[in-house]
Short mmCIF file of C-alpha atoms in Angstrom, two decimals:
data_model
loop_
_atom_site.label_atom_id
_atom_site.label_comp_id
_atom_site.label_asym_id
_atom_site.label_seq_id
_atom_site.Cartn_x
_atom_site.Cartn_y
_atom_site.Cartn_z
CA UNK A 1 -24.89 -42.78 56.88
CA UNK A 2 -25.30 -43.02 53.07
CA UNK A 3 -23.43 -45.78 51.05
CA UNK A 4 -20.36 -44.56 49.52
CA UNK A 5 -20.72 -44.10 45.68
CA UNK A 6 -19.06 -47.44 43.68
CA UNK A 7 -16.12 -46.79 41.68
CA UNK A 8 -16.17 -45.92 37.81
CA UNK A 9 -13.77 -45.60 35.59
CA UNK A 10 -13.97 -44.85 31.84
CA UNK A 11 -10.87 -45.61 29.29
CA UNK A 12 -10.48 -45.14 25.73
CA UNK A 13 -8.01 -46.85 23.56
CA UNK A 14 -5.14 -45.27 22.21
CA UNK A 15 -6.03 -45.07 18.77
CA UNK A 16 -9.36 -43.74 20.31
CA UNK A 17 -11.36 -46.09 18.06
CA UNK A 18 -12.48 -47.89 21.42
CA UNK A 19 -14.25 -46.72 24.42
CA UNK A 20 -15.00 -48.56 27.75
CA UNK A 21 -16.84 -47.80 30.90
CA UNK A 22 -16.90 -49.67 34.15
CA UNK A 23 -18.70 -49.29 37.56
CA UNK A 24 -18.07 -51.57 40.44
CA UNK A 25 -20.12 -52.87 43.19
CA UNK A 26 -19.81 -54.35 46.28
CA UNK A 27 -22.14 -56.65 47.22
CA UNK A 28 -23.45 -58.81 50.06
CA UNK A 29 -21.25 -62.19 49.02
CA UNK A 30 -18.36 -60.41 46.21
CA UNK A 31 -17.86 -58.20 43.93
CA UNK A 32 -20.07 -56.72 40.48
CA UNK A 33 -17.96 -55.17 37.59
CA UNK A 34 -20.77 -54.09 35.12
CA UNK A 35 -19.18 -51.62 31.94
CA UNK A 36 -19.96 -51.41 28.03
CA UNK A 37 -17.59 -51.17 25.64
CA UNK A 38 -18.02 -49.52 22.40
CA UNK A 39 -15.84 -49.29 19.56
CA UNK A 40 -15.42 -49.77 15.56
CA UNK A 41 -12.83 -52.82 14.99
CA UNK A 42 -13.81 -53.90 11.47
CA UNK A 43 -17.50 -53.57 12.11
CA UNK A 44 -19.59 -51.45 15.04
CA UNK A 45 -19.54 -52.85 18.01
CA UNK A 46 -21.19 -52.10 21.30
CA UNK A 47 -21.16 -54.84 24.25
CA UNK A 48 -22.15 -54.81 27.43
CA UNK A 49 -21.01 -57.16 30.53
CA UNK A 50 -21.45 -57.56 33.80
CA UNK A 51 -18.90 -60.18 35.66
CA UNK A 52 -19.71 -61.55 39.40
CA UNK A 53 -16.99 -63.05 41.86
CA UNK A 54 -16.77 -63.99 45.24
CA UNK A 55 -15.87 -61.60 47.78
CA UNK A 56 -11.92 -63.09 47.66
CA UNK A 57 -12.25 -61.96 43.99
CA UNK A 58 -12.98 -65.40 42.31
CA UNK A 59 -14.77 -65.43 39.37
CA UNK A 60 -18.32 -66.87 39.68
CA UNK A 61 -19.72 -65.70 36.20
CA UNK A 62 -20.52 -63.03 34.01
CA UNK A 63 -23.18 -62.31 30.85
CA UNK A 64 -21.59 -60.54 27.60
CA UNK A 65 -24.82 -59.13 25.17
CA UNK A 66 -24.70 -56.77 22.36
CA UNK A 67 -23.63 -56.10 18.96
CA UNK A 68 -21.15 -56.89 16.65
CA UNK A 69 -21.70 -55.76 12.44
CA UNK A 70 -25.40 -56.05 13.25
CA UNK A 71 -25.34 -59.19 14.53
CA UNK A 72 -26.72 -59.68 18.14
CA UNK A 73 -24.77 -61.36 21.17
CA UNK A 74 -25.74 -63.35 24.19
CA UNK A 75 -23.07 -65.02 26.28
CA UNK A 76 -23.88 -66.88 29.97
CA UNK A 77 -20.85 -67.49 31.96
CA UNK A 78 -21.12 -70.01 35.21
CA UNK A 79 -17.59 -70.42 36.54
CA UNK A 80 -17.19 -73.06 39.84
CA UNK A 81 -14.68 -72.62 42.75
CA UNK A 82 -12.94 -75.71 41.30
CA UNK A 83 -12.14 -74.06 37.38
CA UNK A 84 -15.15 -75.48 35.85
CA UNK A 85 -16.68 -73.32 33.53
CA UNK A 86 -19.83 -73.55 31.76
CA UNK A 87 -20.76 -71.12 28.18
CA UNK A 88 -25.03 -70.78 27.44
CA UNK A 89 -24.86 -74.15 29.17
CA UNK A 90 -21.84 -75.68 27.29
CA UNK A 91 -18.88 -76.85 29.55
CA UNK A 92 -15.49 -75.27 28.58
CA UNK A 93 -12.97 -77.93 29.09
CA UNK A 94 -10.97 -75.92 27.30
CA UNK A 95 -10.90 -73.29 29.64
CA UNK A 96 -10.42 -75.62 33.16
CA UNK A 97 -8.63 -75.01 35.70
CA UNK A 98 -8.90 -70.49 35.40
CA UNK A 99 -9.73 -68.52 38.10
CA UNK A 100 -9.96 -65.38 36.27
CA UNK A 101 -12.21 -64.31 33.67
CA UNK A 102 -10.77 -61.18 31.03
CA UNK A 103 -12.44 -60.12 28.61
CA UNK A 104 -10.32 -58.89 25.23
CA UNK A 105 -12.64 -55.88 24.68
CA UNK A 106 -11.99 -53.74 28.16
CA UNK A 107 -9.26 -53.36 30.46
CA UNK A 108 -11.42 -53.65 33.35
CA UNK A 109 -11.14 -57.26 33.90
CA UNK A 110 -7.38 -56.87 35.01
CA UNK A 111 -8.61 -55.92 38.26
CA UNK A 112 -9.80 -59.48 38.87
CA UNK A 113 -6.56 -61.14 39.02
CA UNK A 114 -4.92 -57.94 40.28
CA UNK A 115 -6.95 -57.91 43.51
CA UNK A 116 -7.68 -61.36 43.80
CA UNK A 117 -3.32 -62.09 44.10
CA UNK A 118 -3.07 -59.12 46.34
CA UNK A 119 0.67 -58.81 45.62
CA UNK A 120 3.10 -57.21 47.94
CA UNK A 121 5.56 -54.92 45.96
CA UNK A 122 8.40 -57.39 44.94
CA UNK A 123 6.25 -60.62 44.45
CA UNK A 124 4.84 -62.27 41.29
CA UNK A 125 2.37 -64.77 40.18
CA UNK A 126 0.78 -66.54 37.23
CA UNK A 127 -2.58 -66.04 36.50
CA UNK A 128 -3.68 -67.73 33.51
CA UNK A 129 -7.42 -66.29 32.71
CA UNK A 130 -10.70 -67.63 30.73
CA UNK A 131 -9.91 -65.23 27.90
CA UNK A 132 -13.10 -64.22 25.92
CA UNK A 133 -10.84 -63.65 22.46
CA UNK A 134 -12.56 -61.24 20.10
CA UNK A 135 -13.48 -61.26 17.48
CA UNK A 136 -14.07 -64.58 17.93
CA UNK A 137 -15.97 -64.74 20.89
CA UNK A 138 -14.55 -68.17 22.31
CA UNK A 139 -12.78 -68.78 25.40
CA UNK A 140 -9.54 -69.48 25.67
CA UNK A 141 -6.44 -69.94 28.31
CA UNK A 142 -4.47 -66.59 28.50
CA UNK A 143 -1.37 -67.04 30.25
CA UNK A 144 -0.44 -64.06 31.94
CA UNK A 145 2.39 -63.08 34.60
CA UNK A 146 1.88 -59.92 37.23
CA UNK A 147 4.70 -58.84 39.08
CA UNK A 148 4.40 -56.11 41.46
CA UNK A 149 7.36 -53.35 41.06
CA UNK A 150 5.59 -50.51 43.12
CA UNK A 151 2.16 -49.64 44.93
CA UNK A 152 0.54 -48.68 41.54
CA UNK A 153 2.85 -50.59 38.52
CA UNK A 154 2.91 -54.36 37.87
CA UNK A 155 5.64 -56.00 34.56
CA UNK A 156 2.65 -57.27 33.25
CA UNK A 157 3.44 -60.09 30.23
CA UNK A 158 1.14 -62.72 28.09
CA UNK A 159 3.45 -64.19 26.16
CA UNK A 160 0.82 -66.14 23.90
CA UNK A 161 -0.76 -62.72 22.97
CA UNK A 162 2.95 -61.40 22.59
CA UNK A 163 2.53 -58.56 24.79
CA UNK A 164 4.36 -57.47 28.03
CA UNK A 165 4.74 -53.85 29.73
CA UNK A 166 4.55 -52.26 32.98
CA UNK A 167 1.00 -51.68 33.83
CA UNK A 168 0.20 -48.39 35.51
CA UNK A 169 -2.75 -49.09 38.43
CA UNK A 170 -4.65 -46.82 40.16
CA UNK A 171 -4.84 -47.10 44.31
CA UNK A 172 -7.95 -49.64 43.64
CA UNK A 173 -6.07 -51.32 41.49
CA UNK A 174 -7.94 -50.48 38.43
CA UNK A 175 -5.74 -50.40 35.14
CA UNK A 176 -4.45 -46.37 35.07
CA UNK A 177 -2.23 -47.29 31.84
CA UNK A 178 -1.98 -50.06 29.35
CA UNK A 179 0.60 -49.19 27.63
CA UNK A 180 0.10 -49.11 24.05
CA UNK A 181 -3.87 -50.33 24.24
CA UNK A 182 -6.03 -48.32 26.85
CA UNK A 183 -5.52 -45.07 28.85
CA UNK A 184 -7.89 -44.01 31.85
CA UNK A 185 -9.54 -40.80 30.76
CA UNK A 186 -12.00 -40.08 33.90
CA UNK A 187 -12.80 -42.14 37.08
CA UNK A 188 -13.05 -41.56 40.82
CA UNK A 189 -12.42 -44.03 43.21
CA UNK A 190 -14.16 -44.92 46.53
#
């Protein structure tokens, strides 16, 4: 029997000055989301990433490389199963205590937390996330809420980013519609 095909999805902002791609993997031990984004926010961008967790969904690290106005990019990620994270080799004390990694540029990363709290329609959570911030390109805590209304929508809020809106999933859980930032434009599911 052939291996089924991973899932892709491919989004594109709203003011259609960003574009981002993502194909996930299972794997032997977890879970491999591995996308680009590309998109003009001040200066020409184009990033790629690749983000590993564990199989329950718990991020174990990622790499960010690229471009941003010319400049090139290189980011190691080591996260621990105790909130430890480490940046090229720098601990991020800053950044303790998260399970989840997002990253500001795609809207892929949602479906960390989003599978990993495996909500039942009705129930919420907090799930504060190592939040690459761009432009910057530091990490910071994002506190974020999900609470699951129906099989594909979650009140989604960060209150430190001032944003909150029903998120629109897809079966998978992959972000369908973010209101006001990204909107699926192709995909297929497993």
């Amino acid at each position: 029997m052939a291996a089924k095909p991973p899932s892709s999805l491919a989004w594109a902002r709203h003011d259609r000055r960003r574009h981002a791609y993502c194909r996930l993997y299972r794997l032997a031990d977890g879970w491999r989301l591995s996308g680009m984004s590309v998109f003009f926010e001040q200066h020409a961008c184009s990033l790629r990433y690749e983000v590993l967790t564990t199989s329950e969904w718990i991020t174990r690290g990622a790499t960010v490389e690229g471009h941003m106005a010319g400049k090139p990019i290189s980011l190691r990620v080591q996260a621990s199963r105790a909130g430890r994270w480490r940046v090229n080799g720098e601990a991020q004390p800053r950044i303790e205590g998260c399970v989840d990694l997002d990253l500001a540029f795609t809207p892929a990363t949602n479906l960390i937390a989003i599978k990993r709290l495996a909500l039942k329609v009705g129930e919420g959570a907090d799930a504060p996330a190592a939040y690459l911030d761009f432009p910057r390109l530091r990490f910071i805590v994002l506190p974020q809420t999900y609470h699951r209304v129906s099989a594909t929508e979650y009140d989604y809020a960060s209150p430190t980013a001032g944003y909150a809106e029903r998120l629109v999933v897809t079966r998978e859980g992959w972000a369908d519609e973010y209101p006001g930032v990204f909107k699926r434009v192709t995909g297929r599911e497993r």
